[in-house]
Coordinates of C-alpha atoms in Angstrom, one line a residue:
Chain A
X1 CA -36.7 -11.1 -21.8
X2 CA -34.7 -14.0 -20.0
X3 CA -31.4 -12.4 -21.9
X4 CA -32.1 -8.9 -20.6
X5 CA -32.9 -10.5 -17.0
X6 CA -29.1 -12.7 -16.9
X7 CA -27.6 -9.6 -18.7
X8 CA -28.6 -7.5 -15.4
X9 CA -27.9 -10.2 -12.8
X10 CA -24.5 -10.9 -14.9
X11 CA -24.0 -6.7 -14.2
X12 CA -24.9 -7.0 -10.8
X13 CA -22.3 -9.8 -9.5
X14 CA -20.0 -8.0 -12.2
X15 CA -20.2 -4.6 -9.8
X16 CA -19.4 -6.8 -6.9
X17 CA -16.2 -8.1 -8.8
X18 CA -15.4 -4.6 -9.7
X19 CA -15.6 -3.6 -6.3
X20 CA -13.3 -6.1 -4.2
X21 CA -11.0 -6.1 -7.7
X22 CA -10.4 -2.5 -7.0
X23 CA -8.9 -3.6 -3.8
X24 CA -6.4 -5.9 -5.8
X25 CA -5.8 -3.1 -7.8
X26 CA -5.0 -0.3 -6.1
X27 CA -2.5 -2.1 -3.7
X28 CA -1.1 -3.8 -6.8
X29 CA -0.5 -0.1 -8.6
X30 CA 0.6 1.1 -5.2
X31 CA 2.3 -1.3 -3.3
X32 CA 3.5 -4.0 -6.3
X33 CA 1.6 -6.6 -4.5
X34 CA -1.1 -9.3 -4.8
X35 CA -2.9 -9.3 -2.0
X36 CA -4.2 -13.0 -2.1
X37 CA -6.0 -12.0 1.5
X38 CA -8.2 -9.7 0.1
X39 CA -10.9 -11.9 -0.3
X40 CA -10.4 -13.2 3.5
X41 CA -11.2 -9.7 4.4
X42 CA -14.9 -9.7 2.8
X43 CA -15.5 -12.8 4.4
X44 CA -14.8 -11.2 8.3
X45 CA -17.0 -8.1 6.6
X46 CA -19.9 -10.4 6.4
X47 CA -19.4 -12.3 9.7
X48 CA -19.4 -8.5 11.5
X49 CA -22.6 -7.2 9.1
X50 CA -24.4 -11.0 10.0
X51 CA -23.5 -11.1 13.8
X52 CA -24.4 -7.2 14.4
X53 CA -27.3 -7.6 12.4
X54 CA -28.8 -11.3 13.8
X55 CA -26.7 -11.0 17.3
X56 CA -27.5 -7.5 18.2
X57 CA -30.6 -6.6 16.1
X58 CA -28.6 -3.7 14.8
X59 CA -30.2 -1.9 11.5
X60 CA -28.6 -3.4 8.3
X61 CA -27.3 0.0 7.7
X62 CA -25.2 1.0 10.9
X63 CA -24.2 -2.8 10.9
X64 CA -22.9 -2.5 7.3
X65 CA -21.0 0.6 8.5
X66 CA -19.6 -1.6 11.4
X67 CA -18.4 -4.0 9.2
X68 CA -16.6 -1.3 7.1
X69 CA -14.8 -0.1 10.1
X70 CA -13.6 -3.1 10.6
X71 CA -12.4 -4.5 7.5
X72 CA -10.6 -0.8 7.2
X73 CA -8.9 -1.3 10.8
X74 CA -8.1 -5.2 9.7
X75 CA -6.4 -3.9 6.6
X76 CA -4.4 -1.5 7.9
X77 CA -3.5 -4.0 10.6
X78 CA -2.7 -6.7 8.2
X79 CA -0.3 -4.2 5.9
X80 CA 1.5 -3.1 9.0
X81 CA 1.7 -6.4 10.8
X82 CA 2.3 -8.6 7.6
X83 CA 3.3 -6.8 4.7
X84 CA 5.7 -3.7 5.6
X85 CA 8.2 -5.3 7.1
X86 CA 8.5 -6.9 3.9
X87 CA 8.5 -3.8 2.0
X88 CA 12.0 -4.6 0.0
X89 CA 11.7 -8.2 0.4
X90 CA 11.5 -10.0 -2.8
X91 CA 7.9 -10.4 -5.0
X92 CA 8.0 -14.2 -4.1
X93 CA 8.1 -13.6 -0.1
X94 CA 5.2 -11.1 -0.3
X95 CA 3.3 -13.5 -2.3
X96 CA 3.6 -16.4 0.2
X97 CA 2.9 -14.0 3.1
X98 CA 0.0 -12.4 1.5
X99 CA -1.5 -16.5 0.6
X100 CA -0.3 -17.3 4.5
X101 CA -2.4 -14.4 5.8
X102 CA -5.7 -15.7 3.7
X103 CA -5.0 -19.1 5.7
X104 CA -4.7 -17.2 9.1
X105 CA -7.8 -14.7 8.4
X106 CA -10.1 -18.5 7.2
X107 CA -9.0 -20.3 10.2
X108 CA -9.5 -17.5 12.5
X109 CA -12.7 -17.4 11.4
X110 CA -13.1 -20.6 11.8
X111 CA -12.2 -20.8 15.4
X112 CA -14.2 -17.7 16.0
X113 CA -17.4 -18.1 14.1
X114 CA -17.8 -21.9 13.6
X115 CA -17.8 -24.6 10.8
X116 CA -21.4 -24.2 10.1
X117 CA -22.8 -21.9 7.4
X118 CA -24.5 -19.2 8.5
X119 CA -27.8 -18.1 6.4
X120 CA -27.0 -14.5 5.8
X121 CA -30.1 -11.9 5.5
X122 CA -30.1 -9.7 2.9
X123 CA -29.2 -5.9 3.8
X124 CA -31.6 -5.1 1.2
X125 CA -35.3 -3.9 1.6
X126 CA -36.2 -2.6 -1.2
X127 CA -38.8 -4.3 -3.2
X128 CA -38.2 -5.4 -6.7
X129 CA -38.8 -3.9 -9.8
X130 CA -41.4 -5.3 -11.8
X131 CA -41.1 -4.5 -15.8
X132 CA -42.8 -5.5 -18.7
X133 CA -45.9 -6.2 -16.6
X134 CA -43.7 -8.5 -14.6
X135 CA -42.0 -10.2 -17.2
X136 CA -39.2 -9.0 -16.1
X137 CA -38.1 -8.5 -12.0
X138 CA -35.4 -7.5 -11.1
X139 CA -34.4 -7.6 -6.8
X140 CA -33.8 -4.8 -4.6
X141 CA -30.6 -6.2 -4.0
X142 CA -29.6 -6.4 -8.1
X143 CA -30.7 -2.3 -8.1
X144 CA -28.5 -1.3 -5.1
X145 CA -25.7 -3.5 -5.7
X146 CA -25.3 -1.7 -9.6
X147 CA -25.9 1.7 -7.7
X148 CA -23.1 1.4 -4.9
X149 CA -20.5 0.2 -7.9
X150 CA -21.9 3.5 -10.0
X151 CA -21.1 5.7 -6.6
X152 CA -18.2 4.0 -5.5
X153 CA -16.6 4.1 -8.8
X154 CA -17.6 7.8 -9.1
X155 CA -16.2 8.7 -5.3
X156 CA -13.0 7.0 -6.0
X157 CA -12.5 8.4 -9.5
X158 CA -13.0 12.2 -7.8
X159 CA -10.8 11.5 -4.9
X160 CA -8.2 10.6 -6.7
X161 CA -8.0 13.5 -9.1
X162 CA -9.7 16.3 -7.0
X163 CA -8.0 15.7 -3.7
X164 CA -4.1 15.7 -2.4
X165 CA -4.1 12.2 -0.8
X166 CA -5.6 11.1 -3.6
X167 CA -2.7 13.0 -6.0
X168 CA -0.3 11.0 -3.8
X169 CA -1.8 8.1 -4.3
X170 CA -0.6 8.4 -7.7
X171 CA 2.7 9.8 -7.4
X172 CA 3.3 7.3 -4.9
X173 CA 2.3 4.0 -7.2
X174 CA 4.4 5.9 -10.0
X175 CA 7.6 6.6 -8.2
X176 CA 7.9 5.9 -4.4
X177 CA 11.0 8.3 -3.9
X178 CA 10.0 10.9 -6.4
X179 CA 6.9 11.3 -4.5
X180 CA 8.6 11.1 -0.7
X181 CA 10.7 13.9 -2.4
X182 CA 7.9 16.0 -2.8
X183 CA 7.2 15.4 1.1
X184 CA 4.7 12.7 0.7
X185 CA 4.3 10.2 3.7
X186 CA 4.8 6.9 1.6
X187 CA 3.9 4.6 4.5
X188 CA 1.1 6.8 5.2
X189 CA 0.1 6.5 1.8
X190 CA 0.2 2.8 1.6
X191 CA -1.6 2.3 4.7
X192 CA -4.5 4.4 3.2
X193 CA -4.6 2.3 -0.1
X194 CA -5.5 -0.6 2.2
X195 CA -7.9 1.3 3.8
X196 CA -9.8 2.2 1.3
X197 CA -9.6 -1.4 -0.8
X198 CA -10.6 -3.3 2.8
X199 CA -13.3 -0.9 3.6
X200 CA -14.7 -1.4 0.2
X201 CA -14.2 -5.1 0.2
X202 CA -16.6 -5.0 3.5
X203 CA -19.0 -3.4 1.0
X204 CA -18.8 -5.8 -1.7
X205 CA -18.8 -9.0 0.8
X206 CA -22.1 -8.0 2.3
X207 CA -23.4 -7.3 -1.2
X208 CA -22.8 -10.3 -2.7
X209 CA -23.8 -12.2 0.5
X210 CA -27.1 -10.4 -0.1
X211 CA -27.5 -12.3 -3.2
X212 CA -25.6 -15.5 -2.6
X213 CA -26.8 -15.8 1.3
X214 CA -24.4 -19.0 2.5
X215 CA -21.7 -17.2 4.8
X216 CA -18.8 -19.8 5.7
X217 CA -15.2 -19.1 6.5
X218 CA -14.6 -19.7 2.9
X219 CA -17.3 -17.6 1.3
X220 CA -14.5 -15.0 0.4
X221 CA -12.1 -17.1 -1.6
X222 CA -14.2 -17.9 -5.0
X223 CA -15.2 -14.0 -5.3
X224 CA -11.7 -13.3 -3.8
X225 CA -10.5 -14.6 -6.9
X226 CA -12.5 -14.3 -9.9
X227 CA -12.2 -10.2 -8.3
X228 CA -8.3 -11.2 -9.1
X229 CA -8.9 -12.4 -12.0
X230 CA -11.1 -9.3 -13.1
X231 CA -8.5 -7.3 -12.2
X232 CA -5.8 -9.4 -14.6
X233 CA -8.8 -9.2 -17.1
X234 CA -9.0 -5.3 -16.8
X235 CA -5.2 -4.3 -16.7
X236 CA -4.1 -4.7 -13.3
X237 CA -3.5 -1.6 -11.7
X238 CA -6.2 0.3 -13.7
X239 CA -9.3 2.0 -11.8
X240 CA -11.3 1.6 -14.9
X241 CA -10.1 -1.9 -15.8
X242 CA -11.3 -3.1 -12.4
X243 CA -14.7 -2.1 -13.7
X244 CA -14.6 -3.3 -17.0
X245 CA -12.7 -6.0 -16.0
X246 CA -15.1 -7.3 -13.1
X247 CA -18.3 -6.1 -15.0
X248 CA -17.6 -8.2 -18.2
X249 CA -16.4 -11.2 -16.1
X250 CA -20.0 -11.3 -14.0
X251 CA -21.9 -11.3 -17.5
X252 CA -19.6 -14.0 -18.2
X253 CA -20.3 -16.1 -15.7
X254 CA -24.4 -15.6 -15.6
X255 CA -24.6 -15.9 -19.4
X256 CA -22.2 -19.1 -19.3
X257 CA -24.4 -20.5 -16.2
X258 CA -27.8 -20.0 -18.2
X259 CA -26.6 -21.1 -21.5
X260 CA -23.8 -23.5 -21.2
X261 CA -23.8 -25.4 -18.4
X262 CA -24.2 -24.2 -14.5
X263 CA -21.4 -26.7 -13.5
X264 CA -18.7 -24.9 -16.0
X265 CA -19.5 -21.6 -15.2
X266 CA -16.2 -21.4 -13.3
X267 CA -14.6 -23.2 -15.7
X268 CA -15.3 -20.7 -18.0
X269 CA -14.6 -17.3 -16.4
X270 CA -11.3 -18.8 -15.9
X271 CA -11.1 -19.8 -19.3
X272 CA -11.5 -16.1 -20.4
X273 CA -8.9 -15.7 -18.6
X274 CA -6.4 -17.6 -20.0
X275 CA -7.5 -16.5 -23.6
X276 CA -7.1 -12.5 -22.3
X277 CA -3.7 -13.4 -21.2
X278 CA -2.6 -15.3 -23.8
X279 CA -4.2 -12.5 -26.1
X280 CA -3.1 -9.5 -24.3
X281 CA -1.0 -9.9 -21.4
X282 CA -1.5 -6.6 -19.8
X283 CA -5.1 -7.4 -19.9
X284 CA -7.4 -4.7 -21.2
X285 CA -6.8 -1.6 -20.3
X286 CA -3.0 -2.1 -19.3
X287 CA -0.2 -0.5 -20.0
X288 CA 3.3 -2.1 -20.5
X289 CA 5.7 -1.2 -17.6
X290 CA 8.8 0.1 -18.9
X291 CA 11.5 -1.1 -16.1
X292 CA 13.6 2.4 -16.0
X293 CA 17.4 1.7 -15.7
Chain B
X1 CA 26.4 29.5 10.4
X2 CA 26.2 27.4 7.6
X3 CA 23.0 26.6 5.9
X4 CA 24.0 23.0 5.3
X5 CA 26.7 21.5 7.0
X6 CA 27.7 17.9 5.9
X7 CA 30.4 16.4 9.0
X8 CA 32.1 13.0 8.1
X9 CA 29.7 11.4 6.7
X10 CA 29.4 7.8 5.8
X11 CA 27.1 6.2 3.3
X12 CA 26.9 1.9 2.9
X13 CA 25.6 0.3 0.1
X14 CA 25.5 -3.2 2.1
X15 CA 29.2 -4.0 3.0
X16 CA 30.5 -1.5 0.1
X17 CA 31.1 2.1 1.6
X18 CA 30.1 4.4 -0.9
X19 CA 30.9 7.7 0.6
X20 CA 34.1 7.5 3.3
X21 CA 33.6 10.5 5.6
X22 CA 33.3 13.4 3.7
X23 CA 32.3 17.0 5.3
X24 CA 31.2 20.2 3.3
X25 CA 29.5 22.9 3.7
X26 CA 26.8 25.4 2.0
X27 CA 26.5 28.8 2.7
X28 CA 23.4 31.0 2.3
X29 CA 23.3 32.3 -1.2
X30 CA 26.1 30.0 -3.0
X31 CA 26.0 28.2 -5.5
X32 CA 27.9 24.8 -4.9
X33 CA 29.4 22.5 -7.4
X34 CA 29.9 18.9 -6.2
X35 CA 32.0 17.6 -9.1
X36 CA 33.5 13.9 -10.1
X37 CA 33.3 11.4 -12.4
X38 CA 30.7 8.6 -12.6
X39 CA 30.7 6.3 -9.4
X40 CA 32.2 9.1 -7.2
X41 CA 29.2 9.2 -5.0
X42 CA 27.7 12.2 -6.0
X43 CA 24.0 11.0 -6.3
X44 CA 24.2 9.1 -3.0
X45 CA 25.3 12.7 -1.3
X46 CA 22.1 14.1 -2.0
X47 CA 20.1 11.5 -1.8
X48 CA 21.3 11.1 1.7
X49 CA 21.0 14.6 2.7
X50 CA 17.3 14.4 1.9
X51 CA 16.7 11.1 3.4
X52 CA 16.3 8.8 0.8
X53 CA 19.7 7.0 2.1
X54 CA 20.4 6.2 5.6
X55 CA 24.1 7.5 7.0
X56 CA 25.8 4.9 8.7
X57 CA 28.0 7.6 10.4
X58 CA 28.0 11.8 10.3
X59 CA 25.7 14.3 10.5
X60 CA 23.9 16.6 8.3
X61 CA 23.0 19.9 9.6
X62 CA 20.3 22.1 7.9
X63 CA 20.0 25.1 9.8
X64 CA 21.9 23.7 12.4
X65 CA 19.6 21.0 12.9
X66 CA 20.7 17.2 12.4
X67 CA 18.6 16.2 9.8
X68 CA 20.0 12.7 9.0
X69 CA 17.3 11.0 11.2
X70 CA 14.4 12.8 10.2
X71 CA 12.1 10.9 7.7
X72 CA 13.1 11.9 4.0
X73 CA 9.2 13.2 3.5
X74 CA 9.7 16.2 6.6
X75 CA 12.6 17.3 5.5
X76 CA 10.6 18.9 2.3
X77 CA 8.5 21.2 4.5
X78 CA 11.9 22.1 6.4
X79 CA 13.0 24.3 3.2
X80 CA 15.3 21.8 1.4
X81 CA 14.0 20.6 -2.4
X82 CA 15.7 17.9 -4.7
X83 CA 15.8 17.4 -8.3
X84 CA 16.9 14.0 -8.8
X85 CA 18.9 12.6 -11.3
X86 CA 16.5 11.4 -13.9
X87 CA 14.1 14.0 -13.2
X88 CA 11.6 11.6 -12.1
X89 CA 9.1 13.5 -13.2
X90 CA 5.5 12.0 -13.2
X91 CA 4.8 10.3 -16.5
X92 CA 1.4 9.6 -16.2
X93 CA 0.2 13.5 -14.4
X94 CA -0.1 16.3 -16.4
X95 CA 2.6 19.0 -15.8
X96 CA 0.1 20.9 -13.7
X97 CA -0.7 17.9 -11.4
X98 CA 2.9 17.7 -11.1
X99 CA 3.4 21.0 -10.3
X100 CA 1.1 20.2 -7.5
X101 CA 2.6 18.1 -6.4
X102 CA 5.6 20.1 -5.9
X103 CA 3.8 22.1 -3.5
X104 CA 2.6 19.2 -1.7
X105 CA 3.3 19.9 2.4
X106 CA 2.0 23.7 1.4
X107 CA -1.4 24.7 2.4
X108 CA -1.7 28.1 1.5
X109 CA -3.4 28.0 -1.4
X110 CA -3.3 31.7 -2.5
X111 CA 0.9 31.5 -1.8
X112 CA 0.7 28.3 -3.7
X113 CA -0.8 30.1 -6.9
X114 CA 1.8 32.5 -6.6
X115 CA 4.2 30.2 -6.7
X116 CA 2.9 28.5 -9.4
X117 CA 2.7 32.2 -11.3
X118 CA 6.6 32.8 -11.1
X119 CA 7.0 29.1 -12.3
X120 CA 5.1 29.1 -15.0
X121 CA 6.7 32.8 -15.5
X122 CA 10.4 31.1 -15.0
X123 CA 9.3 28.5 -17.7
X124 CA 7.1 29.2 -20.3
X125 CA 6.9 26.0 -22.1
X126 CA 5.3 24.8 -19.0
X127 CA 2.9 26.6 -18.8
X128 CA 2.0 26.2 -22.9
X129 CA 1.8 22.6 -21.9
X130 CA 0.1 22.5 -18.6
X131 CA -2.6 20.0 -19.5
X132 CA -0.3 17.6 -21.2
X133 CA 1.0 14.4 -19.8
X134 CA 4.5 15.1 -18.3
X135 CA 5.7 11.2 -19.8
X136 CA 5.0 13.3 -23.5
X137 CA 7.1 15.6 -22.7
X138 CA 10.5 16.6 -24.1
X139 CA 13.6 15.7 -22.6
X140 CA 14.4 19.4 -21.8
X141 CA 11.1 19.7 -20.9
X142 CA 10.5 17.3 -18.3
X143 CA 13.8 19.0 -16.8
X144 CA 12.1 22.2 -16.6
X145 CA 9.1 20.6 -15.0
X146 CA 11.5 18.9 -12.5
X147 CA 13.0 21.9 -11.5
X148 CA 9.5 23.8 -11.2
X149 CA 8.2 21.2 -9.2
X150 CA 11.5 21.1 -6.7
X151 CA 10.5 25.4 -6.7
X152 CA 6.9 24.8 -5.6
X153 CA 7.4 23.7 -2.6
X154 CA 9.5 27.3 -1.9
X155 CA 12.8 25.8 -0.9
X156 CA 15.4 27.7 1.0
X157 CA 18.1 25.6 -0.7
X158 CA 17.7 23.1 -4.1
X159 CA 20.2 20.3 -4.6
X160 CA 20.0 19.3 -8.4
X161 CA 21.5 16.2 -9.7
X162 CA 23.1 16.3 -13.2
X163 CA 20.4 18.7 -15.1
X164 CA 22.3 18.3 -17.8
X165 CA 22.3 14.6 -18.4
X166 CA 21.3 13.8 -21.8
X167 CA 20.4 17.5 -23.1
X168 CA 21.7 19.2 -26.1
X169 CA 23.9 21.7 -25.6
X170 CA 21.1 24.6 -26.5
X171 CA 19.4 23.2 -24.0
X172 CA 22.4 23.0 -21.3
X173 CA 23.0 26.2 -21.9
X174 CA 19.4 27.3 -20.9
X175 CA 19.5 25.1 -18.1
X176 CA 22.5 26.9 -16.6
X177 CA 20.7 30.0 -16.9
X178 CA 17.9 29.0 -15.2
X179 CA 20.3 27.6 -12.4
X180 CA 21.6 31.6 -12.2
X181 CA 17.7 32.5 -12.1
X182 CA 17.2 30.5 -8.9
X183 CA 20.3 31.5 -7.8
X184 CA 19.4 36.0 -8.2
X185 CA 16.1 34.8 -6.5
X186 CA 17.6 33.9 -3.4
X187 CA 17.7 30.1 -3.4
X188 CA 20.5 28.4 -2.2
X189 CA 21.7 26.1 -5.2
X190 CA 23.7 22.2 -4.3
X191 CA 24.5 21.5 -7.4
X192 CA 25.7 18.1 -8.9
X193 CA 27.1 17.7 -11.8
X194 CA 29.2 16.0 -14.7
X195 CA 29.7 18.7 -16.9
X196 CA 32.4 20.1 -14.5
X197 CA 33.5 23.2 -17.1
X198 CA 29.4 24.5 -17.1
X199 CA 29.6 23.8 -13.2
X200 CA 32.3 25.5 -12.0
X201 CA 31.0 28.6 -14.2
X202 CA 28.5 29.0 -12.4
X203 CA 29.2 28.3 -9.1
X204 CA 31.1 30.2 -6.2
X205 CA 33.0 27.3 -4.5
X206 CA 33.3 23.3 -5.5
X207 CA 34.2 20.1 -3.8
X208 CA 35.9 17.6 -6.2
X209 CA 34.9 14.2 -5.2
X210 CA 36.7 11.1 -5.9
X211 CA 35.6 7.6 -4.8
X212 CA 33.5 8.5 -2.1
X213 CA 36.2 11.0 -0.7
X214 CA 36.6 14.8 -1.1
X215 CA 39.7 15.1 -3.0
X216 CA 39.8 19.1 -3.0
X217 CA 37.7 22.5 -2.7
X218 CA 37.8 25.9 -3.0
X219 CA 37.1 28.6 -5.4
X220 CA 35.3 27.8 -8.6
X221 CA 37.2 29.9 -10.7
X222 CA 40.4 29.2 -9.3
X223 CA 39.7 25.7 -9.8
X224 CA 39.1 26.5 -13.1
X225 CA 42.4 27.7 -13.7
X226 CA 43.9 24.0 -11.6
X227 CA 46.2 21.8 -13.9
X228 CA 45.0 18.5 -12.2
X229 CA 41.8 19.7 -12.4
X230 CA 41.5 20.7 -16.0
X231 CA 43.2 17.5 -16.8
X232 CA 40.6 15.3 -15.5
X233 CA 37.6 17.3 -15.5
X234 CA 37.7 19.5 -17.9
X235 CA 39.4 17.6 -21.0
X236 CA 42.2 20.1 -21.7

């Protein structure tokens, strides 16, 4: 009963991953870029969800839609302030910039919210599920995390296919002047890609600061990453790989906390890591790029 | 008036000057060849005229508008499609979703079906393979589907780079035909091309272009029958 109990907290922080590594991966399919910030961004989603919320007594809901607006503003602002006029700069500058604006977004953060950590209340009132005649809970916040990766996956999957933006989205990560010759706004196009990634990174970061309730300027690195390295695990620029990507790494990490040590658990995502690289450089569900001449 | 009107214009690649002030024009109707060997700045016309290259002096008139500031994705909607060189098709959408695609800055959707009707009418094989990825596709094939795509979006004029390049000659042949197709519809057709002999068949005027420079024009079939011409173009 313990195993089935980490296997669903490993799937719930493995949703979270595949929510903010969706962000990674769309602007990577779409733009050719890690966006080493993106993880800065879920940390200013949960400063705006915990000051709304403890500040202004606004209900957890309207202050979680606060905090997407936000983070979708901030990464739009951040792509057109940062990244496009770097748009046929080398990989390498876009890189450095990208790691400069994570700097800028923690110690703005800093200046504006404090040093101190902040004890973050979860958005979550559901009560927990009791199984098994309570041998096995499981927390509001486990259920509705799972359920907002099922719908969010599901909503992004449809968007993509059913609707035109979404249909440019595509044409635009295949072939930026194929598509602009088919009349499609590529800038447009970009900035909407980090719309949709920040405004779900706002979602993730107040999900996983419902679980894991310490809120610093840094909280958004470590999940930041590990959402990176999902992505790398999944196949970079894959929808689906994000999920199985970030989904597999969360079990990882719970079932390598319970069983192996809860000081290596890092270690050993990581690890993975380097073993799916090694193993399969396109990482799970990636395809090799064929550079057209 | 001319439907397109190119006026000395000037393409850079950096400090190398690509095109050196060329001016052409396209009337309603025609069918023009743009002829030359590799390197003669063929490609960078057209991808200039639909604003996927910045002039760094001329203008391009479409309808007697200057359209060589306009953002390369309005000038679609303005009547003007482009097959590029390459076909550029999209590898990883079916040929449907490409077709789509095509039609991208339409809205009506019932004109839009109709469109997509006298494509898949114009192409068969398309339509056979509608649900298949367009990167599976043939190379004949995923020039068919670039050329139905460039028709979606109901151009007034369609500028085609080398349609040719790379197909067997079974296949050139029923490229051409399609070209003539367009052509009886109504569409204006720019047409770039290697194969100048298949070209100037089936064009009404050409413009030779040599090293970024526009070297001599006139009537297709009388350039046919040109000494200098046939020499270097057409391999007699």
């Amino acid at each position: 009963m313990n195993f089935l109990s980490y296997l669903i907290n490993g799937i719930s922080l493995g949703s979270v991953y595949a929510i903010i590594a969706l962000g990674y991966t769309m602007v990577y399919g779409i733009a050719k870029m890690l966006n080493f910030a993106h993880g800065d961004v879920i940390m200013i989603g949960c400063y705006v969800t915990f000051l709304a919320m403890s500040g202004q007594g606004i209900h957890p809901l309207a202050a979680v839609i606060i905090s997407i607006v936000v983070c979708t503003l901030l990464g739009i602002a951040v792509e057109k302030i940062a990244y496009k006029p770097l748009r046929r700069a080398t990989p390498l500058a876009v890189l450095i910039t990208a790691i400069g604006v994570s700097y800028f977004l923690q110690n703005a953060a800093l200046l504006l919210f404090g040093a101190d950590t902040k004890s973050f209340s979860s958005v979550v009132t559901l009560p927990a599920l009791k199984l098994a005649d309570g041998a096995l809970t499981i927390s509001g916040t486990t259920i509705v995390t799972i359920a907002a990766c099922i719908v969010i996956m599901v909503a992004l999957m449809l968007f993509i296919k059913k609707t035109k933006a979404g249909q440019a989205m595509l044409a635009v990560s295949e072939d930026k002047d194929a598509a602009q010759l088919m009349g499609v706004n590529v800038n447009a196009t970009i900035s909407l890609t980090f719309a949709i990634g920040s405004g779900l990174a706002a979602i993730a970061g107040v999900l996983f600061c419902s679980a894991y309730p310490t809120l610093t300027p840094y909280t958004g690195s470590m999940p930041g990453i590990k959402a990176f390295t999902a992505a790398v695990f999944g196949g970079i620029g894959s929808i689906p790989g994000a999920l199985i990507g970030g989904i597999l790494l969360g079990i990882i990490e719970i079932l390598g906390r319970a069983y192996i040590s809860s000081q290596l658990s890092d270690a050993i995502v990581f690890a993975v890591l380097i073993v799916v690289l090694l193993v399969k450089p396109t990482g799970i569900l990636g395809k090799q790029i064929h550079e057209k001449v | 008036m001319a439907m397109l009107e190119v006026k000395n214009l000037e393409v850079h690649y950096g400090v190398i000057q690509a095109i050196k002030g060329i001016s052409f024009e396209v009337n309603e109707g025609e069918v023009i060849a743009l002829i030359g060997a590799n390197g003669a700045g063929k490609t960078t016309t057209l991808q200039t005229i639909t604003g996927m290259l910045k002039p760094s002096a001329g203008e391009i008139l479409f309808g007697g508008q200057d359209i060589s500031k306009i953002p390369g994705h309005k000038i679609v909607s303005m009547g003007m499609a482009h097959v590029p060189e390459g076909r550029r098709v999209f590898a990883e959408l079916s040929v449907y979703e490409n077709l789509k695609l095509g039609a991208y800055t339409r809205k009506d959707k019932a004109e839009i079906a109709e469109s997509l009707a006298r494509v898949y009418k114009s192409f068969p094989r398309l339509e056979e393979r509608k649900n298949q990825l367009a990167g599976t596709l043939s190379g004949g094939e995923q020039q068919m589907l670039a050329m139905g795509r460039a028709l979606m979006s109901k151009p007034k004029i369609v500028l085609m780079d080398e349609p040719s390049m790379g197909l067997s000659p079974i296949l050139v042949e029923e490229i051409f035909n399609i070209i003539r197709e367009i052509s009886a519809g109504g569409t204006t057709v720019l047409l770039v091309e290697q194969n100048a002999k298949k070209a100037l068949a089936i064009a009404d005027r050409a413009y030779v272009l040599e090293t970024g420079k526009i070297v001599l024009s006139g009537d297709a079939k009388e350039m046919m029958n040109n000494d200098s011409i046939k020499k270097a173009y057409l391999g007699e």
